[in-house]
Structure formats: C-alpha cells, structure tokens
Tab-separated table of C-alpha atoms in Angstrom:
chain	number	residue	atom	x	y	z
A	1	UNK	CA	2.700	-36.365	21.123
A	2	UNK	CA	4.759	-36.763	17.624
A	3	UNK	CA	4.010	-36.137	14.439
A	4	UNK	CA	5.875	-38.355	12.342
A	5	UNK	CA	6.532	-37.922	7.817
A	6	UNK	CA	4.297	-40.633	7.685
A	7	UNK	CA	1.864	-41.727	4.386
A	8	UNK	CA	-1.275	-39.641	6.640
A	9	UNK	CA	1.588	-36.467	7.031
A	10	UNK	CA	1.760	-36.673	3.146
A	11	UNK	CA	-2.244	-36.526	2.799
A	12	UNK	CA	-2.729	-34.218	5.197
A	13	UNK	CA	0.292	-32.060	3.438
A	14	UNK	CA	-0.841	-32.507	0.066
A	15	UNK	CA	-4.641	-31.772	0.944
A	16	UNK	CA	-3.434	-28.395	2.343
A	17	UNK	CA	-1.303	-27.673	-0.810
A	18	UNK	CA	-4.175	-28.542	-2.682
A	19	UNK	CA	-6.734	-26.399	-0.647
A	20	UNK	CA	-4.808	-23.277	-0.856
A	21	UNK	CA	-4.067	-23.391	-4.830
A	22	UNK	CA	-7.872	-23.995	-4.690
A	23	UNK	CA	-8.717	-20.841	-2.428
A	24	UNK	CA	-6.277	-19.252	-4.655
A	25	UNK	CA	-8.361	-20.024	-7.717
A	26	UNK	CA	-11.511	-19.019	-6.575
A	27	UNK	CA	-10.479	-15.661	-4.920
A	28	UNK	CA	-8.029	-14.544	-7.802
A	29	UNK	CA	-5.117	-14.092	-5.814
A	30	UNK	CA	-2.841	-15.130	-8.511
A	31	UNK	CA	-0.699	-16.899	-5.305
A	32	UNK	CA	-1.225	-20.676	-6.676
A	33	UNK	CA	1.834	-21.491	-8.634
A	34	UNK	CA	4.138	-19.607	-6.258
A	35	UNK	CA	2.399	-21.487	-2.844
A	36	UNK	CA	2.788	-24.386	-4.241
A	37	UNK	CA	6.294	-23.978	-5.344
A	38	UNK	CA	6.913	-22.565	-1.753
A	39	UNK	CA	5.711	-25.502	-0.273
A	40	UNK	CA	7.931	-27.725	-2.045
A	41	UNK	CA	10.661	-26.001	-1.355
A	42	UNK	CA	9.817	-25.810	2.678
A	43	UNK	CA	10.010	-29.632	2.259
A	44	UNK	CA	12.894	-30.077	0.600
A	45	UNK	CA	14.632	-27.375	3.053
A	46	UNK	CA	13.325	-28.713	6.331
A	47	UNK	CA	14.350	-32.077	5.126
A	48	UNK	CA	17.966	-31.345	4.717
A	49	UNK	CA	18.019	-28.751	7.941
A	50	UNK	CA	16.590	-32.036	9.656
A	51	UNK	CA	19.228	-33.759	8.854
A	52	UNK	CA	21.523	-31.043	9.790
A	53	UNK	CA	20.753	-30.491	13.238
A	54	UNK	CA	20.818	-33.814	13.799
A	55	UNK	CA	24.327	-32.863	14.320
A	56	UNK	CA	24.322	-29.261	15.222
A	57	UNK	CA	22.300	-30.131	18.171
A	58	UNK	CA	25.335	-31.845	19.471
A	59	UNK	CA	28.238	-29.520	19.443
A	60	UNK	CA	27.402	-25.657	20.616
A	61	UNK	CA	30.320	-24.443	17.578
A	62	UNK	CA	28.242	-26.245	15.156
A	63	UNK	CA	24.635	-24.447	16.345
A	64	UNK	CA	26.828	-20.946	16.224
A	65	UNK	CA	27.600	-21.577	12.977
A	66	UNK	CA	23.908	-22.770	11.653
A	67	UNK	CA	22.275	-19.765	13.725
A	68	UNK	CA	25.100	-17.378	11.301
A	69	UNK	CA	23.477	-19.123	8.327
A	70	UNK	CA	20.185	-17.885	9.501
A	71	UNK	CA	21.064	-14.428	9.768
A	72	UNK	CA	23.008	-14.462	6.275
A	73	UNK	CA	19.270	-15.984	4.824
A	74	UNK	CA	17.329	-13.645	6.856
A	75	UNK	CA	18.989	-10.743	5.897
A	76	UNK	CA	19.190	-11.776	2.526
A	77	UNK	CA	15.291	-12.541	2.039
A	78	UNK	CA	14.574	-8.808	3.767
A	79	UNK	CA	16.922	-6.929	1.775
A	80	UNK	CA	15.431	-8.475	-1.089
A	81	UNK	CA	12.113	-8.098	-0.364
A	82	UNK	CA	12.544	-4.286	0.416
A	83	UNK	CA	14.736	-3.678	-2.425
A	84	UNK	CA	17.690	-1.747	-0.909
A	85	UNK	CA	20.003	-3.060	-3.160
A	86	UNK	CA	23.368	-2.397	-2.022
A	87	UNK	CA	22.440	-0.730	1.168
A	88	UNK	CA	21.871	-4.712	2.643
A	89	UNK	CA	24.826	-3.908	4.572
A	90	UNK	CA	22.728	-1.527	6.870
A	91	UNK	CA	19.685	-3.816	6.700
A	92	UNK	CA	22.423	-6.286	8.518
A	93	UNK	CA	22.634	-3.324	10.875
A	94	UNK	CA	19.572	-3.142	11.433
A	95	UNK	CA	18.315	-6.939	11.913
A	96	UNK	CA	21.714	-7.678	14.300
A	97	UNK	CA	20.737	-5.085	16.465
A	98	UNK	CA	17.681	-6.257	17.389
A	99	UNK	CA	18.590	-9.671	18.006
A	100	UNK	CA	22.033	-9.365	19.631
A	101	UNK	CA	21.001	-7.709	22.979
A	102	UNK	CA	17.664	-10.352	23.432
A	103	UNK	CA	19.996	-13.120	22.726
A	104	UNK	CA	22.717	-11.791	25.306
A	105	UNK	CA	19.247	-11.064	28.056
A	106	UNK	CA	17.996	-14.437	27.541
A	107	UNK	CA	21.397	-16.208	28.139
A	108	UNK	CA	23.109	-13.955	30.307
A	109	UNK	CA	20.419	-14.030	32.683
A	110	UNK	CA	20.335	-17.473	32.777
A	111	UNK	CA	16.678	-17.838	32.006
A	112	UNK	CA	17.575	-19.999	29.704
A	113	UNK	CA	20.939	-22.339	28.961
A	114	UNK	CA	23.470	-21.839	26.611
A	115	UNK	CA	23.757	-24.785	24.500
A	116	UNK	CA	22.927	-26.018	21.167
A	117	UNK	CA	19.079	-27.221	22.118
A	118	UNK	CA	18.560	-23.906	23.508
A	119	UNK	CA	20.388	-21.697	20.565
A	120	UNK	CA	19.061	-23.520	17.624
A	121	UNK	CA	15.297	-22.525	18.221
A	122	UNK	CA	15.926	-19.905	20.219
A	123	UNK	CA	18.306	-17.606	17.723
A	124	UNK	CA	15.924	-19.071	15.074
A	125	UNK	CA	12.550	-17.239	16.083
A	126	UNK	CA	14.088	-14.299	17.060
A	127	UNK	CA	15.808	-14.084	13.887
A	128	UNK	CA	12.932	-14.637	11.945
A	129	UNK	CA	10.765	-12.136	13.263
A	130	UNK	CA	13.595	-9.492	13.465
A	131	UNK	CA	13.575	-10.100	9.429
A	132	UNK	CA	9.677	-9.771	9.630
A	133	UNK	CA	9.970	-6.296	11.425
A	134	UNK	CA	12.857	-5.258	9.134
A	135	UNK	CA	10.682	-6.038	5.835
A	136	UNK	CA	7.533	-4.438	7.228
A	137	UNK	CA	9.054	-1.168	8.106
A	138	UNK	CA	10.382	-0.704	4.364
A	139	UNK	CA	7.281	-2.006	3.085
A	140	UNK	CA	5.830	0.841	4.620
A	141	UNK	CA	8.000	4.016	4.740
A	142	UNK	CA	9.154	3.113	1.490
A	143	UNK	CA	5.911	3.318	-0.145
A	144	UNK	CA	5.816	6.289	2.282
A	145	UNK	CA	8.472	8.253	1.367
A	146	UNK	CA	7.674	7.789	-2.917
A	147	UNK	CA	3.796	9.152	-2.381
A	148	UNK	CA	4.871	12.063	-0.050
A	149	UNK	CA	8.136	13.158	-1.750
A	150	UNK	CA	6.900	16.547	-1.946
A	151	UNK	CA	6.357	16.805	2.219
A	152	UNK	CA	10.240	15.963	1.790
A	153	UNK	CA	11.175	19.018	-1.032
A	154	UNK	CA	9.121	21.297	1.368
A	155	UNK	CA	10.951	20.407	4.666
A	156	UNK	CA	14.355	21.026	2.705
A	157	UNK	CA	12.868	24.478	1.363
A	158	UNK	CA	12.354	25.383	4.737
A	159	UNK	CA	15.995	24.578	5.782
A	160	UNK	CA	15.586	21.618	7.084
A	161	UNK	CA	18.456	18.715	7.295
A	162	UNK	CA	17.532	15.857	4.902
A	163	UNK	CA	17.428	13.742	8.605
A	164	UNK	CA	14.475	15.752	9.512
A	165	UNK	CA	12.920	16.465	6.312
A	166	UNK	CA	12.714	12.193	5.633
A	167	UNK	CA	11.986	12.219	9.366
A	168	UNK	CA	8.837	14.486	8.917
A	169	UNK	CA	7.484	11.908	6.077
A	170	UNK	CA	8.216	8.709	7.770
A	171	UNK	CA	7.463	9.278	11.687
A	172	UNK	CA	3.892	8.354	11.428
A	173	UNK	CA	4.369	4.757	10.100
A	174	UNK	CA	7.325	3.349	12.026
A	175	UNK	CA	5.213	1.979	14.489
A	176	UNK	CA	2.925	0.077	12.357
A	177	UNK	CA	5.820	-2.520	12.058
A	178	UNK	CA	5.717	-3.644	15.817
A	179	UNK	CA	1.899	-3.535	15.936
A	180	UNK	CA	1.154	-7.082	14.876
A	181	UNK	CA	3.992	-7.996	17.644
A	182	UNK	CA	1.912	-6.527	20.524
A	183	UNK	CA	-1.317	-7.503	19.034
A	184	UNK	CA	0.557	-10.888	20.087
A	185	UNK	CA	1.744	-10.423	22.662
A	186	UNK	CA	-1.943	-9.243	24.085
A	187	UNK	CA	-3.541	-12.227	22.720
A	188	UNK	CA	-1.608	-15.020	23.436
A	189	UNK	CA	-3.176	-18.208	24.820
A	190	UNK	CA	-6.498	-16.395	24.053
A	191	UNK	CA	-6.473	-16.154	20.379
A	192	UNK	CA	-3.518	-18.205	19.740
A	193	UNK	CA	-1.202	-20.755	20.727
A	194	UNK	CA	2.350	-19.681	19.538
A	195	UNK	CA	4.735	-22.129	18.266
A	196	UNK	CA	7.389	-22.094	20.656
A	197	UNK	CA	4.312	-23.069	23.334
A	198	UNK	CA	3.184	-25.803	21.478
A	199	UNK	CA	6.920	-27.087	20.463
A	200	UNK	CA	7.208	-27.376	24.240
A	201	UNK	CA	4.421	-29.467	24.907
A	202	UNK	CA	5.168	-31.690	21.992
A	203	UNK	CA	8.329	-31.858	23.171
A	204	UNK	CA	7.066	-33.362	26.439
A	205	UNK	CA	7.127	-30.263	28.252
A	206	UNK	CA	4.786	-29.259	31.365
A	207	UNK	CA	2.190	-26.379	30.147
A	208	UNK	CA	4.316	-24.157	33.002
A	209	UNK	CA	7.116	-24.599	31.247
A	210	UNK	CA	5.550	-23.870	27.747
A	211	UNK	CA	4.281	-21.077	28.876
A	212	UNK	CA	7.731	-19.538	30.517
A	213	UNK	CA	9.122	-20.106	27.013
A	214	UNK	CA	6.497	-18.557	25.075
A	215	UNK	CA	6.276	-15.662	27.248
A	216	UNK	CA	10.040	-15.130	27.319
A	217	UNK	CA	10.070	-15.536	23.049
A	218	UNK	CA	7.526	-13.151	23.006
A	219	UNK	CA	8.913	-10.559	24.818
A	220	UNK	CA	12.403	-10.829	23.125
A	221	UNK	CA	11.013	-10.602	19.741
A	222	UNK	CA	8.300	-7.428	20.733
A	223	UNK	CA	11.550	-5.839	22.097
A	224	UNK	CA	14.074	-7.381	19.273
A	225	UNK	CA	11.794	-5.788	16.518
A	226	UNK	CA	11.435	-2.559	18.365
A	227	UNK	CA	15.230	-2.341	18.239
A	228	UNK	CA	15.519	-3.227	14.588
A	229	UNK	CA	12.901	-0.948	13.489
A	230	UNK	CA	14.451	2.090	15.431
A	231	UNK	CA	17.432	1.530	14.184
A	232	UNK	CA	16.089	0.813	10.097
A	233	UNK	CA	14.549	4.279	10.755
A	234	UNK	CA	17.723	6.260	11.854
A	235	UNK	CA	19.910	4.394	8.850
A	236	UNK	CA	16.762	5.261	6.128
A	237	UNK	CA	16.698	9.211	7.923
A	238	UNK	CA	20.640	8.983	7.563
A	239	UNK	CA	20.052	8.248	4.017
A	240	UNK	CA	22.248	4.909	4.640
A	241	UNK	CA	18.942	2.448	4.195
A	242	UNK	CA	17.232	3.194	0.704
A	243	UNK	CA	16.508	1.569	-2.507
A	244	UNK	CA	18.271	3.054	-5.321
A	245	UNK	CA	15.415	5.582	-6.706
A	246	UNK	CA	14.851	6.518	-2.986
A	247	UNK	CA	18.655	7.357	-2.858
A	248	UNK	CA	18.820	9.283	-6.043
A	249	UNK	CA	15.555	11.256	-5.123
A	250	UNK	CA	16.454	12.183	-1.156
A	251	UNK	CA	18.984	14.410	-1.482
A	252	UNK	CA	20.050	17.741	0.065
C-alpha cells in the first residue's frame, strides 16, 4: 500500500486544509490563517526533504549530517517556543541528552542496524518528541515559577539555596511533561496506531515486525523524554535554563 501526490492526494489535502480553517471558524480558535500557512509550508518542506533523502538514504555520512539538521531545527523551534532566549545552549543540553543514550541502546544493541534507512526515521522521531518533552516542561514550570514567585522569596527567606527554593516551586509539574508519553505507551494498538507501526506496514512490513518497531520507538522516546526533562529541570533549578524575566527575578 502507497500513497502517491496524486490529483485525489491534492483533494483529499486541500479538503482537510479546508475543514480545519472551517472548525477554526466556527469554534473561534483564531488558528485559521496560521494552519493554513502551516500546511503550506509542511508541503513545501516535505517536498524538498523528499528530494533530499533521496540521497541521504544512500550514504550513512550524508543521513549523519541530515539527522544534525534535525537537532539544530528541533532545538531551535523549542527554545523558541519556551522563550529562553540565550539560554538555547542548555535547551541543546537538555534535548541531546535524551536522545544520545536511546540512539546508542537502539544501535549498540543491535536491535536495529546502523545505516542510513535505519537513522533517518529513527533519529527523526526520537528527536522530535525529545523537542516535544523539552517545550512542554517550560510550558509548564515556566508559567509555574511566574504565578508562585513568592513560594520562591519564602524558600530563600528561610535560607534556602536558590536550587531548592526553584526546586520547591517546580517539583510538582515536571512530570506532567512525560504523561502524554505513557498515556502512549499504555494505549498503543488499542487507541492508536503510531506512525512508525503504520510506516512499517506501508512499507511492506509483516505486522510482527511493525510492531517490534513501534514498541522499541516507544520505549526510546518514554525514556528519551524522561532524560531530557530531568535534565531541563536541574539546568532551570541551576538557574542555567530561564527566559530572561525568569533570570532577572530568581536570584539569591
């Protein structure tokens, strides 16, 4: 099974373009300009990465080099989105170490090979959803930290280290980033069926071997983003991860 840019792709893409500037009408969501501009710009992107893989698939240097270009995006798009300004250093930190160690498990062990097929949409989910964990931990202990800034002057009254007193604020939400990762992982096949699953059985693929590869994605990126969220949380206690205001406001 194939799905091909053919004149019924086009309908089909346009009709879902359509629908959700529609949806976005109705319900006020004030998201119809910007989905639609996203979804042009997913096509025009996926069209040239097409046509780049068509050679990165072939050499493993050239697949090293596109997976480096999707860190530099990914940790572009999260620093961005969490506005820590000059501390995207640390968010680099932060994203690498959670997909470093999967990446060196998965072909290491040999559970999967090391070559440019494998790499390319391996490094790629893993990637993304270590940028997804990243975001959603400053979405939240950001927000956190500006509402409750006065649990934070109390702690340092007290004598505590800034650490601790940022700590004392923040503890409650870190895990709330990895929960829609192990809602996943607990529903798979039963709610949904992920896309490395389905890319296997398009890709001719026996439903065995779909499901070795979904369940092996799965688990790197519930443990990737459990890694990158640890770490965000010890660089933001440090004081290394914050947005500006945050920075100027946290100190000892």
């Amino acid at each position: 099974m194939t799905i091909n840019p053919s004149w019924q792709f086009l309908v089909a893409f346009l009709a879902l373009v359509a629908l959700t500037m529609v949806i976005s009408r109705v319900g006020r969501l004030g998201i119809g300009r910007a989905s639609a501009v996203a979804s042009v710009r997913a096509m025009i992107q996926l069209a040239v990465v097409s046509l780049i893989l068509v050679d990165a698939l072939q050499h493993l240097w050239a697949a090293v080099g596109f997976t480096l270009l999707m860190f530099a995006v990914a940790v572009g798009t999260t620093a961005g989105r969490t506005g820590v300004g000059r501390a995207w250093p640390w968010t680099a930190v932060a994203v690498a170490s959670g997909i470093v160690p999967v990446l060196v498990i998965v072909f290491c062990s040999g559970a999967s090979p090391f070559n440019a097929a494998a790499l390319i949409p391996i490094a790629g989910i893993i990637i993304g959803n270590m940028m997804n964990g990243h975001t959603l931990a400053g979405r939240r202990l950001f927000p956190a930290l500006r509402e409750d800034i006065g649990t934070f002057e109390a702690a340092l009254s007290l004598g505590l280290p800034r650490a601790d007193a940022i700590r004392m604020v923040t503890q409650g939400s870190v895990a709330e980033a990895v929960i829609p990762s192990v809602d996943s992982t607990r529903t798979v096949g039963l709610v949904t069926l992920p896309g490395a699953f389905v890319g296997v059985l398009l890709g001719g693929g026996s439903a065995v071997q779909a499901g070795a590869a979904q369940l092996l994605v799965l688990m790197g990126i519930l443990a990737g983003q459990a890694v990158t969220v640890v770490v965000a949380h010890k660089l933001i206690c440090r004081g290394l991860l914050l947005p500006p205001d945050l920075k100027e406001k946290l100190h000892e």
